[in-house]
CSV table of C-alpha atoms and ligand atoms in Angstrom, one decimal:
chain,number,residue,atom,x,y,z
A,23,UNK,CA,13.9,-40.9,-8.5
A,24,UNK,CA,14.6,-39.5,-5.0
A,25,UNK,CA,12.1,-39.9,-2.3
A,26,UNK,CA,9.5,-37.1,-2.6
A,27,UNK,CA,8.6,-35.2,0.5
A,28,UNK,CA,4.9,-34.5,-0.3
A,29,UNK,CA,4.3,-32.2,2.6
A,30,UNK,CA,7.3,-30.1,1.5
A,31,UNK,CA,6.0,-30.0,-2.1
A,32,UNK,CA,2.6,-28.9,-1.0
A,33,UNK,CA,4.3,-26.2,1.1
A,34,UNK,CA,6.2,-25.0,-2.0
A,35,UNK,CA,2.9,-24.8,-3.9
A,36,UNK,CA,1.5,-22.6,-1.1
A,37,UNK,CA,4.5,-20.3,-1.2
A,38,UNK,CA,4.3,-20.1,-5.0
A,39,UNK,CA,0.6,-19.1,-4.9
A,40,UNK,CA,1.2,-16.7,-2.0
A,41,UNK,CA,3.8,-14.9,-4.2
A,42,UNK,CA,1.3,-14.6,-7.1
A,43,UNK,CA,-1.3,-13.3,-4.7
A,44,UNK,CA,1.0,-10.4,-3.8
A,45,UNK,CA,0.8,-9.1,-7.3
A,46,UNK,CA,-3.0,-9.4,-7.1
A,47,UNK,CA,-2.9,-7.4,-3.9
A,48,UNK,CA,-1.1,-4.6,-5.6
A,49,UNK,CA,-3.4,-4.7,-8.6
A,50,UNK,CA,-6.5,-4.6,-6.4
A,51,UNK,CA,-5.2,-1.5,-4.6
A,52,UNK,CA,-4.3,0.2,-7.9
A,53,UNK,CA,-7.9,-0.5,-9.1
A,54,UNK,CA,-9.5,0.8,-6.0
A,55,UNK,CA,-7.4,4.0,-6.2
A,56,UNK,CA,-8.2,4.3,-9.9
A,57,UNK,CA,-12.0,4.3,-9.2
A,58,UNK,CA,-12.0,6.2,-5.9
A,59,UNK,CA,-9.2,8.7,-5.5
A,60,UNK,CA,-6.9,8.9,-8.6
A,61,UNK,CA,-6.9,12.2,-10.6
A,62,UNK,CA,-8.3,11.2,-14.1
A,63,UNK,CA,-5.0,12.3,-15.7
A,64,UNK,CA,-3.3,9.2,-14.3
A,65,UNK,CA,-5.3,6.7,-16.3
A,66,UNK,CA,-2.8,5.9,-19.1
A,67,UNK,CA,0.2,5.2,-16.8
A,68,UNK,CA,-2.1,3.3,-14.3
A,69,UNK,CA,-3.5,1.1,-17.0
A,70,UNK,CA,0.0,0.2,-18.3
A,71,UNK,CA,1.2,-0.5,-14.8
A,72,UNK,CA,-1.7,-2.7,-14.0
A,73,UNK,CA,-1.3,-4.6,-17.3
A,74,UNK,CA,2.4,-5.2,-16.5
A,75,UNK,CA,1.7,-6.6,-13.0
A,76,UNK,CA,-1.1,-8.7,-14.3
A,77,UNK,CA,1.2,-10.2,-17.0
A,78,UNK,CA,3.8,-11.0,-14.4
A,79,UNK,CA,1.1,-12.7,-12.2
A,80,UNK,CA,-0.2,-14.6,-15.2
A,81,UNK,CA,3.3,-15.8,-16.3
A,82,UNK,CA,4.1,-17.0,-12.8
A,83,UNK,CA,0.9,-19.0,-12.8
A,84,UNK,CA,1.4,-20.6,-16.3
A,85,UNK,CA,5.0,-21.3,-15.5
A,86,UNK,CA,6.8,-24.7,-15.5
A,87,UNK,CA,7.1,-24.3,-11.7
A,88,UNK,CA,3.3,-24.4,-11.3
A,89,UNK,CA,3.0,-27.3,-13.7
A,90,UNK,CA,5.7,-29.4,-12.0
A,91,UNK,CA,4.4,-28.8,-8.5
A,92,UNK,CA,0.8,-29.6,-9.5
A,93,UNK,CA,1.8,-32.7,-11.5
A,94,UNK,CA,3.9,-34.0,-8.6
A,95,UNK,CA,1.2,-33.5,-6.1
A,96,UNK,CA,-1.5,-35.1,-8.4
A,97,UNK,CA,0.8,-38.1,-8.9
A,98,UNK,CA,0.9,-38.6,-5.1
A,99,UNK,CA,-2.6,-37.4,-4.4
A,100,UNK,CA,-3.2,-40.4,-2.1
A,101,UNK,CA,-0.7,-38.9,0.3
A,102,UNK,CA,-2.6,-35.6,0.5
A,103,UNK,CA,-5.5,-35.0,2.8
A,104,UNK,CA,-8.9,-34.3,1.3
A,105,UNK,CA,-8.6,-30.5,1.8
A,106,UNK,CA,-5.1,-30.4,0.1
A,107,UNK,CA,-6.2,-32.7,-2.7
A,108,UNK,CA,-9.2,-30.5,-3.6
A,109,UNK,CA,-7.0,-27.4,-3.6
A,110,UNK,CA,-4.6,-29.1,-6.0
A,111,UNK,CA,-7.4,-30.4,-8.2
A,112,UNK,CA,-9.1,-27.0,-8.6
A,113,UNK,CA,-5.7,-25.3,-9.2
A,114,UNK,CA,-5.0,-27.9,-11.9
A,115,UNK,CA,-8.3,-27.0,-13.6
A,116,UNK,CA,-7.4,-23.3,-13.4
A,117,UNK,CA,-3.9,-24.1,-14.8
A,118,UNK,CA,-5.3,-26.2,-17.7
A,119,UNK,CA,-7.7,-23.4,-18.6
A,120,UNK,CA,-5.0,-20.7,-18.4
A,121,UNK,CA,-2.6,-22.5,-20.7
A,122,UNK,CA,-5.1,-23.3,-23.4
A,123,UNK,CA,-5.3,-19.6,-24.5
A,124,UNK,CA,-2.1,-18.8,-26.3
A,125,UNK,CA,-0.5,-15.4,-25.6
A,126,UNK,CA,-1.2,-14.2,-29.1
A,127,UNK,CA,-4.9,-14.8,-28.6
A,128,UNK,CA,-4.9,-13.1,-25.2
A,129,UNK,CA,-3.2,-10.1,-26.7
A,130,UNK,CA,-5.6,-9.9,-29.6
A,131,UNK,CA,-8.6,-10.1,-27.3
A,132,UNK,CA,-7.2,-7.4,-25.0
A,133,UNK,CA,-6.6,-5.1,-28.0
A,134,UNK,CA,-10.0,-5.7,-29.5
A,135,UNK,CA,-11.9,-5.2,-26.3
A,136,UNK,CA,-10.1,-2.0,-25.4
A,137,UNK,CA,-11.0,-0.6,-28.9
A,138,UNK,CA,-14.5,-2.0,-28.5
A,139,UNK,CA,-15.0,-0.3,-25.2
A,140,UNK,CA,-14.1,3.0,-26.7
A,141,UNK,CA,-16.3,2.4,-29.7
A,142,UNK,CA,-19.2,1.4,-27.4
A,143,UNK,CA,-18.8,4.6,-25.4
A,144,UNK,CA,-19.0,6.7,-28.6
A,145,UNK,CA,-21.8,4.7,-30.1
A,146,UNK,CA,-23.8,5.1,-26.9
A,147,UNK,CA,-23.1,8.8,-26.6
A,148,UNK,CA,-24.0,9.4,-30.3
A,149,UNK,CA,-26.8,6.8,-30.3
A,150,UNK,CA,-25.3,5.1,-33.3
A,151,UNK,CA,-25.0,1.3,-33.1
A,152,UNK,CA,-23.1,1.1,-36.4
A,153,UNK,CA,-20.0,2.6,-34.6
A,154,UNK,CA,-19.9,-0.5,-32.3
A,155,UNK,CA,-21.1,-3.1,-34.8
A,156,UNK,CA,-17.7,-4.0,-36.5
A,157,UNK,CA,-16.0,-4.5,-33.2
A,158,UNK,CA,-18.8,-6.5,-31.7
A,159,UNK,CA,-18.6,-8.7,-34.8
A,160,UNK,CA,-14.9,-9.2,-34.1
A,161,UNK,CA,-15.6,-10.0,-30.5
A,162,UNK,CA,-18.2,-12.6,-31.4
A,163,UNK,CA,-15.6,-14.3,-33.7
A,164,UNK,CA,-13.1,-14.2,-30.9
A,165,UNK,CA,-15.5,-15.7,-28.4
A,166,UNK,CA,-16.2,-18.6,-30.8
A,167,UNK,CA,-12.4,-19.1,-31.1
A,168,UNK,CA,-12.0,-18.9,-27.3
A,169,UNK,CA,-14.7,-21.6,-26.8
A,170,UNK,CA,-12.9,-23.9,-29.2
A,171,UNK,CA,-9.5,-23.2,-27.6
A,172,UNK,CA,-10.8,-23.9,-24.1
A,173,UNK,CA,-12.9,-26.9,-25.2
A,174,UNK,CA,-16.4,-28.0,-24.1
A,175,UNK,CA,-18.4,-31.2,-24.0
A,176,UNK,CA,-21.9,-30.1,-25.1
A,177,UNK,CA,-22.2,-26.4,-26.0
A,178,UNK,CA,-19.6,-23.8,-27.0
A,179,UNK,CA,-21.3,-21.4,-24.5
A,180,UNK,CA,-20.3,-23.8,-21.7
A,181,UNK,CA,-16.7,-22.8,-22.2
A,182,UNK,CA,-17.5,-19.1,-21.7
A,183,UNK,CA,-19.8,-19.6,-18.7
A,184,UNK,CA,-17.1,-21.5,-16.9
A,185,UNK,CA,-15.0,-18.3,-16.7
A,186,UNK,CA,-17.6,-16.9,-14.2
A,187,UNK,CA,-19.1,-20.0,-12.7
A,188,UNK,CA,-17.0,-23.2,-12.8
A,189,UNK,CA,-19.3,-26.2,-13.4
A,190,UNK,CA,-22.3,-24.2,-14.7
A,191,UNK,CA,-23.6,-25.4,-18.1
A,192,UNK,CA,-25.7,-24.0,-20.8
A,193,UNK,CA,-28.2,-26.8,-20.3
A,194,UNK,CA,-28.6,-25.8,-16.6
A,195,UNK,CA,-29.0,-22.1,-17.4
A,196,UNK,CA,-31.5,-23.0,-20.2
A,197,UNK,CA,-33.5,-25.0,-17.7
A,198,UNK,CA,-33.6,-22.1,-15.2
A,199,UNK,CA,-34.5,-19.6,-17.9
A,200,UNK,CA,-37.4,-21.7,-19.1
A,201,UNK,CA,-38.6,-21.4,-15.6
A,202,UNK,CA,-38.3,-17.6,-15.8
A,203,UNK,CA,-40.4,-17.5,-18.9
A,204,UNK,CA,-43.0,-20.0,-17.6
A,205,UNK,CA,-43.4,-18.5,-14.1
A,206,UNK,CA,-42.1,-15.0,-13.9
A,207,UNK,CA,-43.7,-13.6,-17.0
A,208,UNK,CA,-47.2,-14.3,-15.8
A,209,UNK,CA,-46.3,-13.3,-12.3
A,210,UNK,CA,-45.1,-9.9,-13.5
A,211,UNK,CA,-48.3,-9.4,-15.4
A,212,UNK,CA,-50.3,-10.3,-12.4
A,213,UNK,CA,-48.4,-8.0,-10.0
A,214,UNK,CA,-48.5,-5.0,-12.4
A,215,UNK,CA,-52.2,-5.5,-12.9
A,216,UNK,CA,-52.9,-5.6,-9.2
A,217,UNK,CA,-50.6,-2.8,-8.1
A,218,UNK,CA,-52.9,0.1,-8.3
A,219,UNK,CA,-51.9,3.6,-7.1
A,220,UNK,CA,-48.3,4.2,-6.3
A,221,UNK,CA,-47.9,5.5,-2.7
A,222,UNK,CA,-46.9,9.1,-2.5
A,223,UNK,CA,-43.5,8.8,-0.8
A,224,UNK,CA,-41.0,11.7,-1.2
A,225,UNK,CA,-37.6,10.2,-2.3
A,226,UNK,CA,-35.8,13.0,-3.9
A,227,UNK,CA,-33.5,15.8,-2.6
A,228,UNK,CA,-32.4,14.2,0.7
A,229,UNK,CA,-29.2,15.7,2.2
A,230,UNK,CA,-26.4,13.5,1.1
A,231,UNK,CA,-24.4,13.6,4.4
A,232,UNK,CA,-27.3,12.4,6.4
A,233,UNK,CA,-28.1,9.6,4.0
A,234,UNK,CA,-24.5,8.5,4.4
A,235,UNK,CA,-24.7,8.7,8.2
A,236,UNK,CA,-27.9,6.6,8.2
A,237,UNK,CA,-26.4,3.9,5.9
A,238,UNK,CA,-23.2,3.7,8.0
A,239,UNK,CA,-25.4,3.2,11.1
A,240,UNK,CA,-27.2,0.3,9.3
A,241,UNK,CA,-24.0,-1.3,8.0
A,242,UNK,CA,-22.5,-1.2,11.6
A,243,UNK,CA,-25.6,-3.1,12.8
A,244,UNK,CA,-24.8,-5.6,10.1
A,245,UNK,CA,-21.2,-6.1,11.1
A,246,UNK,CA,-19.3,-3.3,9.5
A,247,UNK,CA,-16.1,-2.7,11.4
A,248,UNK,CA,-13.7,0.1,10.3
A,249,UNK,CA,-10.8,-2.1,11.4
A,250,UNK,CA,-11.4,-4.3,8.4
A,251,UNK,CA,-13.5,-2.3,5.9
A,252,UNK,CA,-14.2,1.1,4.6
A,253,UNK,CA,-16.9,2.7,2.4
A,254,UNK,CA,-16.2,5.4,-0.2
A,255,UNK,CA,-17.9,7.1,-3.1
A,256,UNK,CA,-17.4,6.0,-6.7
A,257,UNK,CA,-19.4,6.5,-10.0
A,258,UNK,CA,-20.1,2.7,-10.2
A,259,UNK,CA,-20.5,1.0,-6.8
A,260,UNK,CA,-18.3,-2.1,-6.3
A,261,UNK,CA,-16.6,-4.3,-3.7
A,262,UNK,CA,-12.9,-5.1,-3.7
A,263,UNK,CA,-11.0,-7.6,-1.7
A,264,UNK,CA,-7.6,-5.9,-1.2
A,265,UNK,CA,-6.2,-8.6,1.1
A,266,UNK,CA,-6.9,-10.4,4.3
A,267,UNK,CA,-8.6,-8.0,6.8
A,268,UNK,CA,-9.1,-5.3,4.1
A,269,UNK,CA,-12.3,-5.4,2.1
A,270,UNK,CA,-13.7,-2.1,0.7
A,271,UNK,CA,-17.0,-1.1,-0.7
A,272,UNK,CA,-18.2,2.0,-2.6
A,273,UNK,CA,-21.6,3.6,-3.1
A,274,UNK,CA,-23.1,6.6,-4.9
A,275,UNK,CA,-25.6,9.3,-4.0
A,276,UNK,CA,-28.6,9.8,-6.3
A,277,UNK,CA,-30.5,13.0,-6.0
A,278,UNK,CA,-33.8,11.6,-7.4
A,279,UNK,CA,-33.9,8.6,-5.1
A,280,UNK,CA,-32.1,8.6,-1.8
A,281,UNK,CA,-32.8,4.8,-1.3
A,282,UNK,CA,-30.4,4.0,-4.2
A,283,UNK,CA,-27.5,4.7,-1.8
A,284,UNK,CA,-29.0,2.5,0.9
A,285,UNK,CA,-29.6,-0.5,-1.4
A,286,UNK,CA,-26.3,-0.2,-3.3
A,287,UNK,CA,-24.5,-0.2,0.1
A,288,UNK,CA,-26.5,-3.2,1.3
A,289,UNK,CA,-25.7,-5.0,-2.0
A,290,UNK,CA,-21.9,-4.3,-1.8
A,291,UNK,CA,-21.9,-5.1,1.9
A,292,UNK,CA,-23.3,-8.6,1.1
A,293,UNK,CA,-20.3,-9.1,-1.3
A,294,UNK,CA,-18.0,-7.8,1.4
A,295,UNK,CA,-19.3,-10.1,4.2
A,296,UNK,CA,-18.5,-13.1,1.9
A,297,UNK,CA,-14.9,-11.9,1.2
A,298,UNK,CA,-14.3,-10.9,4.9
A,299,UNK,CA,-15.3,-14.3,6.2
A,300,UNK,CA,-13.5,-16.6,3.7
A,301,UNK,CA,-10.7,-18.6,5.2
A,302,UNK,CA,-8.0,-16.0,5.6
A,303,UNK,CA,-5.1,-18.6,6.1
A,304,UNK,CA,-5.9,-20.0,2.7
A,305,UNK,CA,-6.7,-16.9,0.7
A,306,UNK,CA,-4.2,-17.6,-2.0
A,307,UNK,CA,-5.6,-21.1,-2.6
A,308,UNK,CA,-9.1,-22.2,-3.8
A,309,UNK,CA,-10.1,-23.0,-0.2
A,310,UNK,CA,-10.0,-19.4,0.8
A,311,UNK,CA,-11.5,-17.9,-2.4
A,312,UNK,CA,-15.1,-17.1,-3.4
A,313,UNK,CA,-16.8,-19.9,-5.3
A,314,UNK,CA,-18.1,-18.1,-8.4
A,315,UNK,CA,-19.8,-14.9,-9.6
A,316,UNK,CA,-23.2,-16.6,-9.2
A,317,UNK,CA,-22.6,-17.4,-5.5
A,318,UNK,CA,-21.0,-14.0,-4.9
A,319,UNK,CA,-24.1,-12.3,-6.4
A,320,UNK,CA,-26.3,-14.6,-4.3
A,321,UNK,CA,-24.7,-13.0,-1.2
A,322,UNK,CA,-25.1,-9.4,-2.4
A,323,UNK,CA,-28.7,-10.0,-3.4
A,324,UNK,CA,-29.6,-11.9,-0.2
A,325,UNK,CA,-28.6,-9.0,1.9
A,326,UNK,CA,-29.9,-6.3,-0.4
A,327,UNK,CA,-33.2,-7.8,-1.5
A,328,UNK,CA,-34.3,-10.7,0.6
A,329,UNK,CA,-33.3,-9.1,3.9
A,330,UNK,CA,-32.9,-5.4,3.0
A,331,UNK,CA,-36.2,-5.0,1.2
A,332,UNK,CA,-38.2,-7.0,3.6
A,333,UNK,CA,-40.8,-5.8,6.0
A,334,UNK,CA,-39.1,-7.1,9.2
A,335,UNK,CA,-35.9,-5.3,8.3
A,336,UNK,CA,-37.7,-2.0,7.9
A,337,UNK,CA,-39.8,-2.6,11.0
A,338,UNK,CA,-36.5,-2.2,12.8
A,339,UNK,CA,-34.8,0.5,10.7
A,340,UNK,CA,-37.8,2.6,9.6
A,341,UNK,CA,-38.2,4.4,12.9
A,342,UNK,CA,-34.5,5.2,12.8
A,343,UNK,CA,-34.8,6.5,9.3
A,344,UNK,CA,-37.8,8.6,10.3
A,345,UNK,CA,-35.6,10.0,13.1
A,346,UNK,CA,-33.0,11.1,10.5
A,347,UNK,CA,-35.5,12.7,8.2
A,348,UNK,CA,-38.5,13.5,10.3
A,349,UNK,CA,-39.5,16.5,8.1
A,350,UNK,CA,-39.8,14.2,5.1
A,351,UNK,CA,-41.0,10.9,6.5
A,352,UNK,CA,-43.0,11.5,9.7
A,353,UNK,CA,-46.2,11.5,7.7
A,354,UNK,CA,-45.3,8.4,5.6
A,355,UNK,CA,-46.4,5.0,7.0
A,356,UNK,CA,-44.0,2.0,7.2
A,357,UNK,CA,-46.2,0.2,4.7
A,358,UNK,CA,-46.2,3.0,2.2
A,359,UNK,CA,-42.4,3.2,2.4
A,360,UNK,CA,-42.3,-0.6,2.1
A,361,UNK,CA,-44.4,-0.5,-1.1
A,362,UNK,CA,-42.3,2.4,-2.5
A,363,UNK,CA,-39.1,0.4,-2.3
A,364,UNK,CA,-40.7,-2.7,-3.8
A,365,UNK,CA,-42.5,-1.2,-6.8
A,366,UNK,CA,-42.7,-3.6,-9.8
A,367,UNK,CA,-42.8,-1.9,-13.1
A,368,UNK,CA,-41.5,-3.1,-16.5
A,369,UNK,CA,-38.9,-0.7,-17.7
A,370,UNK,CA,-36.1,-0.2,-20.3
A,371,UNK,CA,-33.0,-0.2,-18.1
A,372,UNK,CA,-31.7,-3.4,-16.5
A,373,UNK,CA,-29.8,-1.7,-13.6
A,374,UNK,CA,-32.9,0.2,-12.5
A,375,UNK,CA,-35.2,-2.8,-12.7
A,376,UNK,CA,-37.1,-4.2,-9.8
A,377,UNK,CA,-36.6,-7.7,-8.3
A,378,UNK,CA,-39.0,-9.4,-10.6
A,379,UNK,CA,-38.7,-7.8,-14.0
A,380,UNK,CA,-34.9,-7.8,-13.6
A,381,UNK,CA,-34.8,-11.5,-14.7
A,382,UNK,CA,-36.7,-10.7,-18.0
A,383,UNK,CA,-33.8,-8.3,-18.9
A,384,UNK,CA,-31.4,-11.2,-18.2
A,385,UNK,CA,-33.4,-13.7,-20.2
A,386,UNK,CA,-33.2,-11.5,-23.2
A,387,UNK,CA,-29.5,-11.0,-23.0
A,388,UNK,CA,-28.8,-14.7,-22.4
A,389,UNK,CA,-30.8,-15.8,-25.4
A,390,UNK,CA,-29.3,-13.1,-27.6
A,391,UNK,CA,-25.7,-13.8,-26.7
A,392,UNK,CA,-26.2,-17.6,-27.3
A,393,UNK,CA,-27.8,-16.9,-30.7
A,394,UNK,CA,-24.9,-14.6,-31.6
A,395,UNK,CA,-22.3,-17.1,-30.6
A,396,UNK,CA,-24.1,-19.9,-32.5
A,397,UNK,CA,-24.4,-17.7,-35.6
A,398,UNK,CA,-28.2,-17.9,-35.5
A,399,UNK,CA,-28.3,-14.1,-35.2
A,400,UNK,CA,-26.1,-11.6,-37.0
A,401,UNK,CA,-24.7,-8.6,-35.1
A,402,UNK,CA,-26.3,-6.2,-37.6
A,403,UNK,CA,-29.7,-7.6,-36.7
A,404,UNK,CA,-29.1,-7.3,-33.0
A,405,UNK,CA,-30.8,-3.9,-32.3
A,406,UNK,CA,-34.0,-5.0,-34.2
A,407,UNK,CA,-34.1,-8.3,-32.3
A,408,UNK,CA,-33.4,-6.5,-29.0
A,409,UNK,CA,-36.3,-4.1,-29.5
A,410,UNK,CA,-38.7,-6.9,-30.6
A,411,UNK,CA,-38.0,-9.0,-27.5
A,412,UNK,CA,-38.4,-6.0,-25.1
A,413,UNK,CA,-41.8,-5.4,-26.7
A,414,UNK,CA,-42.8,-9.0,-26.5
A,415,UNK,CA,-41.5,-9.8,-23.0
A,416,UNK,CA,-41.7,-6.5,-21.1
A,417,UNK,CA,-44.3,-4.7,-23.2
A,418,UNK,CA,-42.1,-1.6,-23.6
A,419,UNK,CA,-41.1,0.3,-26.7
A,420,UNK,CA,-37.4,1.0,-27.0
A,421,UNK,CA,-37.0,4.6,-28.2
A,422,UNK,CA,-33.4,4.3,-29.2
A,423,UNK,CA,-30.3,2.1,-29.0
A,424,UNK,CA,-28.9,4.1,-26.2
A,425,UNK,CA,-31.8,3.0,-24.0
A,426,UNK,CA,-31.7,-0.4,-25.7
A,427,UNK,CA,-28.9,-2.6,-27.0
A,428,UNK,CA,-26.2,-0.1,-26.1
A,429,UNK,CA,-27.1,0.2,-22.4
A,430,UNK,CA,-24.7,-2.4,-20.9
A,431,UNK,CA,-20.9,-2.4,-21.0
A,432,UNK,CA,-20.5,-6.2,-20.8
A,433,UNK,CA,-20.3,-7.2,-24.5
A,434,UNK,CA,-17.7,-4.5,-25.2
A,435,UNK,CA,-15.5,-6.1,-22.6
A,436,UNK,CA,-16.0,-9.5,-24.3
A,437,UNK,CA,-17.9,-10.7,-21.2
A,438,UNK,CA,-20.1,-13.3,-22.8
A,439,UNK,CA,-21.6,-15.8,-20.2
A,440,UNK,CA,-21.6,-13.1,-17.4
A,441,UNK,CA,-25.2,-12.0,-17.5
A,442,UNK,CA,-26.8,-15.3,-16.4
A,443,UNK,CA,-24.8,-15.2,-13.1
A,444,UNK,CA,-27.0,-12.2,-12.0
A,445,UNK,CA,-30.2,-14.2,-12.2
A,446,UNK,CA,-28.6,-17.4,-10.9
A,447,UNK,CA,-27.4,-15.2,-8.0
A,448,UNK,CA,-31.0,-14.2,-7.1
A,449,UNK,CA,-32.3,-17.7,-7.4
A,450,UNK,CA,-29.4,-19.1,-5.2
A,451,UNK,CA,-30.2,-16.3,-2.7
A,452,UNK,CA,-33.8,-17.3,-2.4
A,453,UNK,CA,-33.1,-21.0,-2.1
A,454,UNK,CA,-30.3,-20.5,0.5
A,455,UNK,CA,-32.5,-18.1,2.5
A,456,UNK,CA,-35.3,-20.6,2.5
A,457,UNK,CA,-32.9,-23.2,3.9
A,458,UNK,CA,-31.6,-20.7,6.5
A,459,UNK,CA,-35.2,-20.0,7.6
A,460,UNK,CA,-35.8,-23.7,8.1
A,461,UNK,CA,-32.7,-24.0,10.2
A,462,UNK,CA,-33.4,-20.8,12.2
A,463,UNK,CA,-37.1,-20.8,12.9
A,464,UNK,CA,-37.1,-17.3,14.5
A,465,UNK,CA,-35.0,-15.7,11.8
A,466,UNK,CA,-37.7,-13.1,10.9
A,467,UNK,CA,-38.1,-12.1,14.5
A,468,UNK,CA,-34.3,-11.7,14.8
A,469,UNK,CA,-34.3,-9.4,11.7
A,470,UNK,CA,-37.2,-7.5,13.2
A,471,UNK,CA,-35.0,-6.9,16.3
A,472,UNK,CA,-32.0,-5.8,14.1
A,473,UNK,CA,-30.1,-9.1,14.8
A,474,UNK,CA,-28.2,-10.6,11.9
A,475,UNK,CA,-25.7,-12.8,13.7
A,476,UNK,CA,-27.5,-16.2,13.3
A,477,UNK,CA,-28.0,-15.7,9.5
A,478,UNK,CA,-24.4,-14.7,9.1
A,479,UNK,CA,-23.2,-17.8,11.0
A,480,UNK,CA,-25.4,-20.0,8.9
A,481,UNK,CA,-23.9,-18.5,5.7
A,482,UNK,CA,-20.4,-18.9,7.0
A,483,UNK,CA,-21.0,-22.6,7.7
A,484,UNK,CA,-22.9,-23.5,4.6
A,485,UNK,CA,-21.5,-21.2,2.0
A,486,UNK,CA,-18.3,-19.3,2.9
A,487,UNK,CA,-16.5,-22.3,4.5
A,488,UNK,CA,-16.3,-24.2,1.2
A,489,UNK,CA,-14.4,-21.4,-0.6
A,490,UNK,CA,-13.9,-22.5,-4.2
A,491,UNK,CA,-13.4,-26.2,-3.3
A,492,UNK,CA,-17.0,-26.9,-4.3
A,493,UNK,CA,-18.9,-25.6,-7.4
A,494,UNK,CA,-22.0,-23.4,-7.0
A,495,UNK,CA,-24.3,-26.3,-7.6
A,496,UNK,CA,-22.5,-28.5,-5.0
A,497,UNK,CA,-22.7,-25.7,-2.4
A,498,UNK,CA,-26.4,-25.3,-3.2
A,499,UNK,CA,-27.1,-29.0,-2.9
A,500,UNK,CA,-25.3,-29.4,0.3
A,501,UNK,CA,-26.8,-26.3,1.9
A,502,UNK,CA,-30.4,-26.8,0.7
A,503,UNK,CA,-30.7,-30.5,-0.1
A,504,UNK,CA,-31.5,-29.9,-3.8
A,505,UNK,CA,-30.0,-28.5,-7.0
A,506,UNK,CA,-30.8,-24.9,-8.0
A,507,UNK,CA,-34.4,-24.3,-9.2
A,508,UNK,CA,-36.5,-21.2,-9.6
A,509,UNK,CA,-39.1,-22.6,-7.1
A,510,UNK,CA,-37.8,-20.9,-4.0
A,511,UNK,CA,-37.6,-17.6,-5.7
A,512,UNK,CA,-41.1,-18.0,-7.0
A,513,UNK,CA,-42.4,-18.9,-3.5
A,514,UNK,CA,-40.5,-15.9,-2.1
A,515,UNK,CA,-41.9,-13.5,-4.8
A,516,UNK,CA,-45.5,-14.8,-4.5
A,517,UNK,CA,-45.4,-14.4,-0.7
A,518,UNK,CA,-43.8,-10.9,-0.8
A,519,UNK,CA,-46.1,-9.5,-3.5
A,520,UNK,CA,-49.3,-11.0,-2.1
A,521,UNK,CA,-48.4,-9.3,1.1
A,522,UNK,CA,-47.9,-6.1,-0.8
A,523,UNK,CA,-51.3,-6.2,-2.6
A,524,UNK,CA,-52.9,-6.9,0.8
A,525,UNK,CA,-51.0,-4.1,2.4
A,526,UNK,CA,-54.1,-2.0,2.9
A,527,UNK,CA,-55.7,-4.7,5.0
A,528,UNK,CA,-52.6,-4.9,7.2
A,529,UNK,CA,-52.6,-1.2,8.0
A,530,UNK,CA,-54.2,-1.8,11.4
A,531,UNK,CA,-51.1,-3.7,12.5
A,532,UNK,CA,-48.8,-0.7,12.1
B,4,LIG,MG1,-23.0,-7.4,-7.4
């Protein structure tokens, strides 16, 4: 065998991955356009075009070229530096996973989920679960098959979780969710019991253009630069990484609560900061890619909730907000506004839930989807089980399936294993923020002064810099000194909500 030039082979791998990333660039832009500017009549052709490009990208990745390059590099891994070796190993994991699902399975799943999405929309509109039931049964069967094809060590659900969070396990999520049940359920009861009268803060019918102007002012203070980002409107807010130096976010205006636009923008901006500050040179390799959905969500929730719903943040921005809307907010104190944006109240709809009860919504979905996968729960019994758990855990009566089991799109997409990443994201956010606070003792004062640079630098160094070369758990352990637990979140919640109960006593300060 001829002498192998390992640097040259590694360069060939980079080129190959760069080529694949160009397809993803086109797909991302087509998606953005579909959600933001495309006339709805274009949907059919656009879906076909996206599917075609996605198939090309997939085929390039599962090709013999990829396998040969990776095998050669792995064989000579001792000649690679640590960084190169990790890139190759993570890509090999991706490759293994991608080739385990035969094309016939991928096609069957794509067909089933596109039918299921339509059936789910109709079922939700007509409030008839039975219209969705047969397709959901088929999806559950396919998910079992997928878990078997991908393989797992302990639990079939592990194989599905891995699509969203490489390295996460059912055992780990179970441990975290036991913590939710043990600590958050009583905490919610406590907070709701203590809350008392809701402050009278007018939140509806704010002029849309001025809310937009205000949030753009806030985002610019938080590093938004029109040379690298833009914000637009879309029905469902999202963040999309189009390519290096081009990360876009969207938001929406809600007439009954103008703060929805503010918090959705802060949330998406948290996702965008992560994408913008990944290693641009390596963006088509794991080193330059986001770690996992859980870590991505930790970044959006850190900026939206931990920073964006905090008192120091609003000590800086509330006077500005009052300046924009003096007729509405001049008579409203900072503390009343702070209480209004942090109200805890058990409710039916996950996406509108507060920071605490949110995790009870996730706990229910996680336990139900594991039970479905394991055959311990039949799809036909799902609505009944859903309603019973909402009553037991949140104390609310579900009036119909539209407000209950049909509210989320995820299962119709076949996204089993996705829901837990939302809660893990919040808990990672709390734990990372606690570590950042220890490293930057005057962090609160900085936020109170509208300064976010030191926090961003800490996140760059401790989270963004690792790309996808470490798992979520490894990033967490290195950055905070311990594996993920719910403890930091509970400490954060107790401190925050104690302060909120005591708000009246603090009035003198403001
Ligand atoms: Mg998000």
